[in-house]
PDB file of C-alpha atoms in Angstrom:
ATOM      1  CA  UNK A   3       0.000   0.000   0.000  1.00 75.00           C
ATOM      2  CA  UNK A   4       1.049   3.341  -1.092  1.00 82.00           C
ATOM      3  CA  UNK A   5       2.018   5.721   2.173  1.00 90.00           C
ATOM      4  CA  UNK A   6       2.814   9.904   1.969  1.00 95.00           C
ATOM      5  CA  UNK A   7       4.665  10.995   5.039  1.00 95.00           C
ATOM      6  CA  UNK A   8       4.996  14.614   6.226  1.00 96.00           C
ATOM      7  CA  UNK A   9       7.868  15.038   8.641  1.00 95.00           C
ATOM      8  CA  UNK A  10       7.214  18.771   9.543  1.00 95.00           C
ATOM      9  CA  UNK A  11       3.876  18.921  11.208  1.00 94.00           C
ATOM     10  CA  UNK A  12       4.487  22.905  11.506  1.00 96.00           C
ATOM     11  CA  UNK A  13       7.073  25.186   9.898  1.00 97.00           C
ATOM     12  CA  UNK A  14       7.500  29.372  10.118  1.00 97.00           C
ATOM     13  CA  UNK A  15       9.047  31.447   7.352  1.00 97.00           C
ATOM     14  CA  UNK A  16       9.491  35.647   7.431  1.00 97.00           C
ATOM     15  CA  UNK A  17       7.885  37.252   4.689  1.00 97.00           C
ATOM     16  CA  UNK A  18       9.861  37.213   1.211  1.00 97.00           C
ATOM     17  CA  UNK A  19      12.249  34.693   2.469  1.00 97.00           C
ATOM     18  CA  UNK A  20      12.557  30.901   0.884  1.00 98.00           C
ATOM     19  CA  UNK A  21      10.781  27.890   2.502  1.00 98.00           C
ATOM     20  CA  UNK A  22      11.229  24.445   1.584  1.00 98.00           C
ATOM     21  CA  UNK A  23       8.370  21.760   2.742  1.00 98.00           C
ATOM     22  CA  UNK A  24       9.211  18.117   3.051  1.00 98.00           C
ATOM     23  CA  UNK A  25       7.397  14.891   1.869  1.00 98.00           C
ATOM     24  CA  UNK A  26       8.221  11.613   1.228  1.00 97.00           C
ATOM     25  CA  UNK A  27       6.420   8.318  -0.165  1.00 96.00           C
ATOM     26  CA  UNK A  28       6.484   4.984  -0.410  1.00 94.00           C
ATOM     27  CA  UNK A  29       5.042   2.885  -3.414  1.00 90.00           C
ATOM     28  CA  UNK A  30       5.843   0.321  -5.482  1.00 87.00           C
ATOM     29  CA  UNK A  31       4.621   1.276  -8.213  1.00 85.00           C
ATOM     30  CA  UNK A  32       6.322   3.217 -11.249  1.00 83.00           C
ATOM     31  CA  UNK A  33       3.449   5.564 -12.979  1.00 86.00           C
ATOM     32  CA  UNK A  34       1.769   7.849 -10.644  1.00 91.00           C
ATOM     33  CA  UNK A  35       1.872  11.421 -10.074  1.00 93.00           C
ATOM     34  CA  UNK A  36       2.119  13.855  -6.884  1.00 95.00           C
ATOM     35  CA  UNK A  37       0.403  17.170  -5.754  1.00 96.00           C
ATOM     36  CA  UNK A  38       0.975  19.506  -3.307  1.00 97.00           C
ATOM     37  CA  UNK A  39      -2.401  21.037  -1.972  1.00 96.00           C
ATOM     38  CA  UNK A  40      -2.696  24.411   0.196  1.00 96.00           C
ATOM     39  CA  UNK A  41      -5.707  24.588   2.606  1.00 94.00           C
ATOM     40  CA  UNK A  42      -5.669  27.875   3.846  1.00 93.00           C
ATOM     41  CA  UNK A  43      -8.316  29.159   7.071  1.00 89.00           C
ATOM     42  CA  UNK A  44     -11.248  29.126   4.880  1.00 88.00           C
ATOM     43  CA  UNK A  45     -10.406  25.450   4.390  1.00 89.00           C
ATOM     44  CA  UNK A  46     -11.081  25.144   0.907  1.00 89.00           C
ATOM     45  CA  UNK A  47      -8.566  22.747  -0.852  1.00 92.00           C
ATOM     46  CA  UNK A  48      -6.432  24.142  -3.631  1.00 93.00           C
ATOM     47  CA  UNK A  49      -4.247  22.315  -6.025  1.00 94.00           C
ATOM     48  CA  UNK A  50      -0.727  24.150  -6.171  1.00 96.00           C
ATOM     49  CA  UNK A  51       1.268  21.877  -8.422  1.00 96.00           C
ATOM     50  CA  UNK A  52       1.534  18.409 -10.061  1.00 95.00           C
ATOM     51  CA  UNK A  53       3.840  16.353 -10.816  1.00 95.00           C
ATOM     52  CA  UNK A  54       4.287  13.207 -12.988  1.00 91.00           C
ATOM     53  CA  UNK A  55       6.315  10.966 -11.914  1.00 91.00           C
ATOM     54  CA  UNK A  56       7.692   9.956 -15.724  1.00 89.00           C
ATOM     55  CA  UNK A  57       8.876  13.237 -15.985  1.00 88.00           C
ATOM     56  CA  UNK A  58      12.525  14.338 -14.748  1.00 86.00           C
ATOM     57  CA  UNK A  59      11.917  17.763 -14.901  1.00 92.00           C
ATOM     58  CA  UNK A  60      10.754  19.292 -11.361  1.00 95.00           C
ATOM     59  CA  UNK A  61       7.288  21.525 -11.872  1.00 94.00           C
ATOM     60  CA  UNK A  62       7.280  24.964 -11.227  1.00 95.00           C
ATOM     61  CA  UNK A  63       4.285  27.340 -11.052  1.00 94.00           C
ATOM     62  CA  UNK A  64       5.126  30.866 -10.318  1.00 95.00           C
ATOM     63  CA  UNK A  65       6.742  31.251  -6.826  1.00 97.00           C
ATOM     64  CA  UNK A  66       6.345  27.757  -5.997  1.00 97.00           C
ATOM     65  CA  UNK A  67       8.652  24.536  -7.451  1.00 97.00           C
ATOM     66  CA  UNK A  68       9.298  20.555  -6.419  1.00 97.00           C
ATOM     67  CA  UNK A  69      12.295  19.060  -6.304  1.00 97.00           C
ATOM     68  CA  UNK A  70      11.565  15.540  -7.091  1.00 96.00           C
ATOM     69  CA  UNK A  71      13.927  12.419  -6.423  1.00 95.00           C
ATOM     70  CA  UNK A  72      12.093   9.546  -7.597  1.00 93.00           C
ATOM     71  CA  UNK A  73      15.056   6.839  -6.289  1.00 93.00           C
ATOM     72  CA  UNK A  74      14.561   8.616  -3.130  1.00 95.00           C
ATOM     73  CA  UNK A  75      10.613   8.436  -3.319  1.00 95.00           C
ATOM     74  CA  UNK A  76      11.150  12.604  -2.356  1.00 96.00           C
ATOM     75  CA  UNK A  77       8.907  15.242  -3.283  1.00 97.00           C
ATOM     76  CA  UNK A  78       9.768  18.707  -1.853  1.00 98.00           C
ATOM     77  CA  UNK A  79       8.011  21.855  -2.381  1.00 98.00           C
ATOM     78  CA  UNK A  80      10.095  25.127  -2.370  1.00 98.00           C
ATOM     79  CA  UNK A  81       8.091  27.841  -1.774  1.00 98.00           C
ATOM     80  CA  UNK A  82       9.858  31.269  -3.247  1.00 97.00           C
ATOM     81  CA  UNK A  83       9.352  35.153  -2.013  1.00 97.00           C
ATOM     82  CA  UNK A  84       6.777  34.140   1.154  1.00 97.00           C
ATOM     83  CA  UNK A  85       4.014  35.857   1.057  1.00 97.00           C
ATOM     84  CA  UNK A  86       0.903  36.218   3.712  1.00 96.00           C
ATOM     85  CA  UNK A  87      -1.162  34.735   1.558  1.00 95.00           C
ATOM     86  CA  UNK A  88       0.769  31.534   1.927  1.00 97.00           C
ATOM     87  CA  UNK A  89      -0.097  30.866   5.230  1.00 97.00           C
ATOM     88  CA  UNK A  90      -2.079  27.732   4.918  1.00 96.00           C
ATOM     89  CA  UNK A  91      -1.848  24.005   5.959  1.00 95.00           C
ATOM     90  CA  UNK A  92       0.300  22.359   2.749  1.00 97.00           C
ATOM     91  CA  UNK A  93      -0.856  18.886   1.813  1.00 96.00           C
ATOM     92  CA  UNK A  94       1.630  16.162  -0.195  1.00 97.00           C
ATOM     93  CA  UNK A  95      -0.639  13.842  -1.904  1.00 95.00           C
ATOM     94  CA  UNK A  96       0.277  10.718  -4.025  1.00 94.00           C
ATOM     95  CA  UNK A  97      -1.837   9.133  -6.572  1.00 91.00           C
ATOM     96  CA  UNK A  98      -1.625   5.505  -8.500  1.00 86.00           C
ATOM     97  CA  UNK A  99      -2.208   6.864 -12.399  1.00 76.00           C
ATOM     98  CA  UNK A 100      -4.207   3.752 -13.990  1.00 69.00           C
ATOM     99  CA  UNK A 101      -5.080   2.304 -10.257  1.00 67.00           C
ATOM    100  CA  UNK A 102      -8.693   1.197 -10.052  1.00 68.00           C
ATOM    101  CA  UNK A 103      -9.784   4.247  -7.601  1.00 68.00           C
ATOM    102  CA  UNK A 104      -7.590   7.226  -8.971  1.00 73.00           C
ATOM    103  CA  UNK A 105      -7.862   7.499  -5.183  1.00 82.00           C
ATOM    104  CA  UNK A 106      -5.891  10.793  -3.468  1.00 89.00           C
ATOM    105  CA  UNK A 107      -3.235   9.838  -0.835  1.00 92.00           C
ATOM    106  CA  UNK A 108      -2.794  12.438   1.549  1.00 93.00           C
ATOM    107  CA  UNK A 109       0.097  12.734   4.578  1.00 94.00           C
ATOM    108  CA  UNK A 110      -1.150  14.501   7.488  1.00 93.00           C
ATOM    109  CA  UNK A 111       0.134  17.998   6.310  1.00 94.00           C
ATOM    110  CA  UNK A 112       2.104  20.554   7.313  1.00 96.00           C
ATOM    111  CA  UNK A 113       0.996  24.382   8.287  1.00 96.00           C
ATOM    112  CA  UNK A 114       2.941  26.962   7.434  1.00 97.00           C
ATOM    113  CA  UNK A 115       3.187  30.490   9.199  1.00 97.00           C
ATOM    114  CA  UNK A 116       4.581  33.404   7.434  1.00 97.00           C
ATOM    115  CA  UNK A 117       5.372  36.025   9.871  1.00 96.00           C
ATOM    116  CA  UNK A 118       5.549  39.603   8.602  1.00 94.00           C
TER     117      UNK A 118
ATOM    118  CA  UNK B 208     -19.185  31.490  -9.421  1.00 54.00           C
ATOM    119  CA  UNK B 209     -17.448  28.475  -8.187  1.00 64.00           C
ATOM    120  CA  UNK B 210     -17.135  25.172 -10.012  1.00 91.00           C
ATOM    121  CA  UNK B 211     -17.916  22.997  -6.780  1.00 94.00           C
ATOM    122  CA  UNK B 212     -20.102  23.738  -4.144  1.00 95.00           C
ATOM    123  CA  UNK B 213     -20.875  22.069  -1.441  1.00 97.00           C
ATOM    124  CA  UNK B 214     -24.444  22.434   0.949  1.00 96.00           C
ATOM    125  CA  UNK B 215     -24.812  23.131   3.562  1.00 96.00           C
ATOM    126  CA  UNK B 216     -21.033  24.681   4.869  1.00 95.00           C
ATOM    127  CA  UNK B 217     -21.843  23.855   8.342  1.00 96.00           C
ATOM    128  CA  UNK B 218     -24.246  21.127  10.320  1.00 96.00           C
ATOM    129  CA  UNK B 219     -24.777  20.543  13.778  1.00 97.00           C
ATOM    130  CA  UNK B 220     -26.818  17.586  14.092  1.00 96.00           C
ATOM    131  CA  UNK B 221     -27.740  14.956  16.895  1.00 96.00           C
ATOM    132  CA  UNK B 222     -27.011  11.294  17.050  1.00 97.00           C
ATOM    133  CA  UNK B 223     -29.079   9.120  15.131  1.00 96.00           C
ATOM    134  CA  UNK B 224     -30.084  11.587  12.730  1.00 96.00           C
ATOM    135  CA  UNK B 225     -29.986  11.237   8.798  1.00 96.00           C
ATOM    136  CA  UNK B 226     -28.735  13.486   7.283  1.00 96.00           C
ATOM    137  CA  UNK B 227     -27.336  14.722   3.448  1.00 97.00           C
ATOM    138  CA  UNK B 228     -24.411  16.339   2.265  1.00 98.00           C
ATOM    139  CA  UNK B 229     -24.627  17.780  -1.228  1.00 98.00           C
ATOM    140  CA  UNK B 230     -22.038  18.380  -3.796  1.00 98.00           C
ATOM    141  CA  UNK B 231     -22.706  19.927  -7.540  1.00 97.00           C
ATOM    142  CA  UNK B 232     -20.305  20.712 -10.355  1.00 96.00           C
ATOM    143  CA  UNK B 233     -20.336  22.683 -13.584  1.00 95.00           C
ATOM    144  CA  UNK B 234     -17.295  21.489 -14.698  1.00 91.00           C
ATOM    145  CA  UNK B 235     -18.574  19.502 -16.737  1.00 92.00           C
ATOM    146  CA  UNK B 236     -15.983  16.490 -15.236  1.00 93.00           C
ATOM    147  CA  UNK B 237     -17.279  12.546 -15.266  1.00 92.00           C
ATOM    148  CA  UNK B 238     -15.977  11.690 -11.774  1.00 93.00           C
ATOM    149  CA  UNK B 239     -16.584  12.574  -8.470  1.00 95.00           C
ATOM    150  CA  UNK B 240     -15.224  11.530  -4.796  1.00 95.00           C
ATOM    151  CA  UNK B 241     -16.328  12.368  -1.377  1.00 97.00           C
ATOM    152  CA  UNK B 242     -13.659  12.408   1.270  1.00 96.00           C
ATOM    153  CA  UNK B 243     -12.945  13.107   4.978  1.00 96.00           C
ATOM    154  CA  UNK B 244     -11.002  15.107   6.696  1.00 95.00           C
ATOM    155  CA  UNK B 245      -9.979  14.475  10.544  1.00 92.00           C
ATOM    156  CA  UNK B 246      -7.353  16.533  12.225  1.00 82.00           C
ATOM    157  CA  UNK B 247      -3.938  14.803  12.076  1.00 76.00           C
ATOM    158  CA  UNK B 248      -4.764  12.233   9.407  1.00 78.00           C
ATOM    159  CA  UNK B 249      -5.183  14.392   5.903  1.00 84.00           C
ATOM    160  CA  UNK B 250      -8.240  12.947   3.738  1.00 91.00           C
ATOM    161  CA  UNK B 251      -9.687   9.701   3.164  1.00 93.00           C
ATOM    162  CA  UNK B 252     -11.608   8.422   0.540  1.00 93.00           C
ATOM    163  CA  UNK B 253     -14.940   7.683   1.462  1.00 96.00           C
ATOM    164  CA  UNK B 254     -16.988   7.013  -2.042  1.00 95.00           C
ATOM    165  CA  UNK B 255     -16.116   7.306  -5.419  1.00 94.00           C
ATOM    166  CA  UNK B 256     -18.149   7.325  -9.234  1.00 94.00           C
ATOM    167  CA  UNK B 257     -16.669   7.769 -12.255  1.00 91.00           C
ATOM    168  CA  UNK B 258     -20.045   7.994 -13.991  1.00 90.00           C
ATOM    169  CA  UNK B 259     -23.970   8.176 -13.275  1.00 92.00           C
ATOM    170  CA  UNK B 260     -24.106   4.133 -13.410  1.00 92.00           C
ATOM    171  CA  UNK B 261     -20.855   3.793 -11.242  1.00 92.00           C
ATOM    172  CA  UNK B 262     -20.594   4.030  -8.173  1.00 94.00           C
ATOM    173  CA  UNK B 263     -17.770   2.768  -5.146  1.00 93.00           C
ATOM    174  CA  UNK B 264     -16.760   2.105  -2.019  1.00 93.00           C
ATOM    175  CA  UNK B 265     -13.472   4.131  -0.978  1.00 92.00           C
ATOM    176  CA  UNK B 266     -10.916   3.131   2.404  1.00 89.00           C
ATOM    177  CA  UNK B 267     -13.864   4.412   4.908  1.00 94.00           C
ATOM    178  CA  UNK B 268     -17.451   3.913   3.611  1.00 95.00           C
ATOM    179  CA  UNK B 269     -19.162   2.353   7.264  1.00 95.00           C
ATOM    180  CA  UNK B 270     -21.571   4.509   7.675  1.00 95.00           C
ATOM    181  CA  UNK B 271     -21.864   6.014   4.545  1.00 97.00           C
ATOM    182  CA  UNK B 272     -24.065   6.043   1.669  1.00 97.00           C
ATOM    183  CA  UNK B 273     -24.189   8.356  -1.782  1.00 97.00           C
ATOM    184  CA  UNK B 274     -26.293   8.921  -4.933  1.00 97.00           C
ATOM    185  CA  UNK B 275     -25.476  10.168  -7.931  1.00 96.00           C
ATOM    186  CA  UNK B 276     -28.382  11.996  -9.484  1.00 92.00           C
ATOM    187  CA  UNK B 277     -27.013  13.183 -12.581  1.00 94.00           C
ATOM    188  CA  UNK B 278     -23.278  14.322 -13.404  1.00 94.00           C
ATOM    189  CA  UNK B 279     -23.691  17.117 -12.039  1.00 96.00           C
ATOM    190  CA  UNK B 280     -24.346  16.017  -8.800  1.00 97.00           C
ATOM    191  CA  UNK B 281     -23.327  13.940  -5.848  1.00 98.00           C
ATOM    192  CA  UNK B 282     -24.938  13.677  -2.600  1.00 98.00           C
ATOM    193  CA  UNK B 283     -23.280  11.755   0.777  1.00 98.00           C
ATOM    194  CA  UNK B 284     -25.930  10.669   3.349  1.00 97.00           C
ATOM    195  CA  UNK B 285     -25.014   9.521   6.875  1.00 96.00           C
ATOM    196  CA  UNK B 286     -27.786   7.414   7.895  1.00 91.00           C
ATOM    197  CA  UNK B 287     -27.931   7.031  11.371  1.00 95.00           C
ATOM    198  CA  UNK B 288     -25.185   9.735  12.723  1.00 96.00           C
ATOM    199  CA  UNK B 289     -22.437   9.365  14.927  1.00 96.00           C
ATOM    200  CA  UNK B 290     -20.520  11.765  17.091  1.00 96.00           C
ATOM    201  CA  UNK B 291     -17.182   9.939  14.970  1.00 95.00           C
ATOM    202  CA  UNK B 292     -18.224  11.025  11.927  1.00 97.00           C
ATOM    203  CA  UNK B 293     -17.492  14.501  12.982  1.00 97.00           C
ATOM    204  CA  UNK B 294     -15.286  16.257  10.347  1.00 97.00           C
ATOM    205  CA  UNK B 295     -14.495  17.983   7.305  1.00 96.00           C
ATOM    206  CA  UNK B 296     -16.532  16.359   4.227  1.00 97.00           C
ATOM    207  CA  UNK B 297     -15.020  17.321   0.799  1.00 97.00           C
ATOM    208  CA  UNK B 298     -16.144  16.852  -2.771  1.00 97.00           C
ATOM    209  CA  UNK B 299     -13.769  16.608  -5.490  1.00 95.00           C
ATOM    210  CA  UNK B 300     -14.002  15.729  -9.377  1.00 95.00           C
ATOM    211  CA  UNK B 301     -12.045  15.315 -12.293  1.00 92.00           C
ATOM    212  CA  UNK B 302     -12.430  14.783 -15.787  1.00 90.00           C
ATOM    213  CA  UNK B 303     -10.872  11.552 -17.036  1.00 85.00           C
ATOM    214  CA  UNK B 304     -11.239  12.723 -20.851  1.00 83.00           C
ATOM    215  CA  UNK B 305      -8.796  15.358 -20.392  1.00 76.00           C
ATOM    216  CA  UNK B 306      -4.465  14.987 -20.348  1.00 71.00           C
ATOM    217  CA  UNK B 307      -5.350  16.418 -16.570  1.00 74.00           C
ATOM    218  CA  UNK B 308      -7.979  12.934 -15.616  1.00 73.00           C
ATOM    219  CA  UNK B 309      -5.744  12.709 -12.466  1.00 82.00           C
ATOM    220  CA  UNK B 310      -6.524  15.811 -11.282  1.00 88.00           C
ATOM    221  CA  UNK B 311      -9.222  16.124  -8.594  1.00 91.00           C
ATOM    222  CA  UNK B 312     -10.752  20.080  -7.968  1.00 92.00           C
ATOM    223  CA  UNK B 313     -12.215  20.629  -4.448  1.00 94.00           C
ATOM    224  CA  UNK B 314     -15.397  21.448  -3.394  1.00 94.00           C
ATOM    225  CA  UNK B 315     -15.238  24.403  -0.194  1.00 93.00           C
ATOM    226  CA  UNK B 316     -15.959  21.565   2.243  1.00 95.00           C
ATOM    227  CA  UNK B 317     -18.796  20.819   4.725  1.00 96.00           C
ATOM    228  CA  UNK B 318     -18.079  20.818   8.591  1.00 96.00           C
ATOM    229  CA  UNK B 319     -20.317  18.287  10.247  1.00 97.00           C
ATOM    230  CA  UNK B 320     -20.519  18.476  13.946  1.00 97.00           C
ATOM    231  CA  UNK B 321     -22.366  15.291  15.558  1.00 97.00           C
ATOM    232  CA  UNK B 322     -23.679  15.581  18.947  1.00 96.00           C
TER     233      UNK B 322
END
């Protein structure tokens, strides 16, 4: 069975400085694909970034980028240029591509303070 | 206007009460999920359809039962409550005729409070 762990249950960052969020995963198998999710306090879910897992090249959307080991089973999201807005629980989230469910596998999250 | 919604936001009910969570879409996406959220333990899959006709059982379903009255919509129904099955409820979908059928969207979530 595929497992996401979170290490980092909470993390701080100033304002405009870089933070780096940690999550790592276990699976067997070799096609799937990985998210990172921000749930800030309204609690609504929102996809930040994807990644395929065929792919070598890490994601990057705006201020945010993974670095992805694969042989490591490592996905890390660097978060550039903190803002307020990014205060939020961050969710890694693993999922089987071709697997009977397409079923989401979260870790337990981390949440994220950026202090002015 | 937003492309999942969820109703109601917030319940307080009492045990042994049925109640429905609802979940519609104009996204125009094929499959939808209903998940929980508990503090400390991220989400968990509770149902799942990938069309009208087809509908599963996810990692938690005890408890649980859903409908799927058209595409568009997907409804979760706790049939005899239980202060446990206090939480966050989320929708999600995603379109599996798209490059992007991975993808699940969220709903704003429903906070269920059992008593």
């Amino acid at each position: 069975a595929q497992t996401v762990t979170q290490s980092q249950p909470e993390m701080s960052v100033q304002e405009a400085e870089t933070v780096t969020l940690s999550c790592t995963y276990d699976t067997s198998e070799n096609n799937y694909y990985l998210f990172w999710y921000k749930q800030p306090p309204s609690r609504q879910m929102i996809l930040v970034i994807r990644q395929e897992a065929y792919k070598q090249q890490n994601a990057t959307e705006n201020r945010f980028s993974v670095n992805f080991q694969k042989a490591a089973k490592s996905f890390s999201l660097k978060i550039s240029d903190s803002q307020l807005g990014d205060t939020a629980m961050y969710f890694c989230a693993f999922l089987n591509y071709g697997g009977a469910t397409n079923k989401l596998i979260f870790g337990t999250g981390t949440l994220l303070a950026v202090q002015p | 206007d937003a492309d999942v919604t969820q109703t109601p936001r917030n319940r307080i009910t009492k045990t042994g009460k049925r109640i429905m969570l609802e979940c519609s879409q104009t996204k125009g996406h094929d499959r939808m999920y209903w998940y929980r959220q508990d503090p400390g333990l991220g989400l968990r899959l509770i149902y799942y359809s990938f069309d009208v006709k087809d509908i599963n059982k996810g990692e938690i379903s005890d408890g649980y039962s859903v409908s799927r009255q058209a595409q568009a919509k997907f409804s979760l129904s706790l049939e005899s409550a239980i202060p446990n099955q206090t939480a966050l409820y989320f929708c999600a979908t995603s379109d599996s005729r798209t490059g992007r059928k991975e993808t699940q969207y969220f709903g704003p979530g429903t906070r269920l409070l059992v008593l």
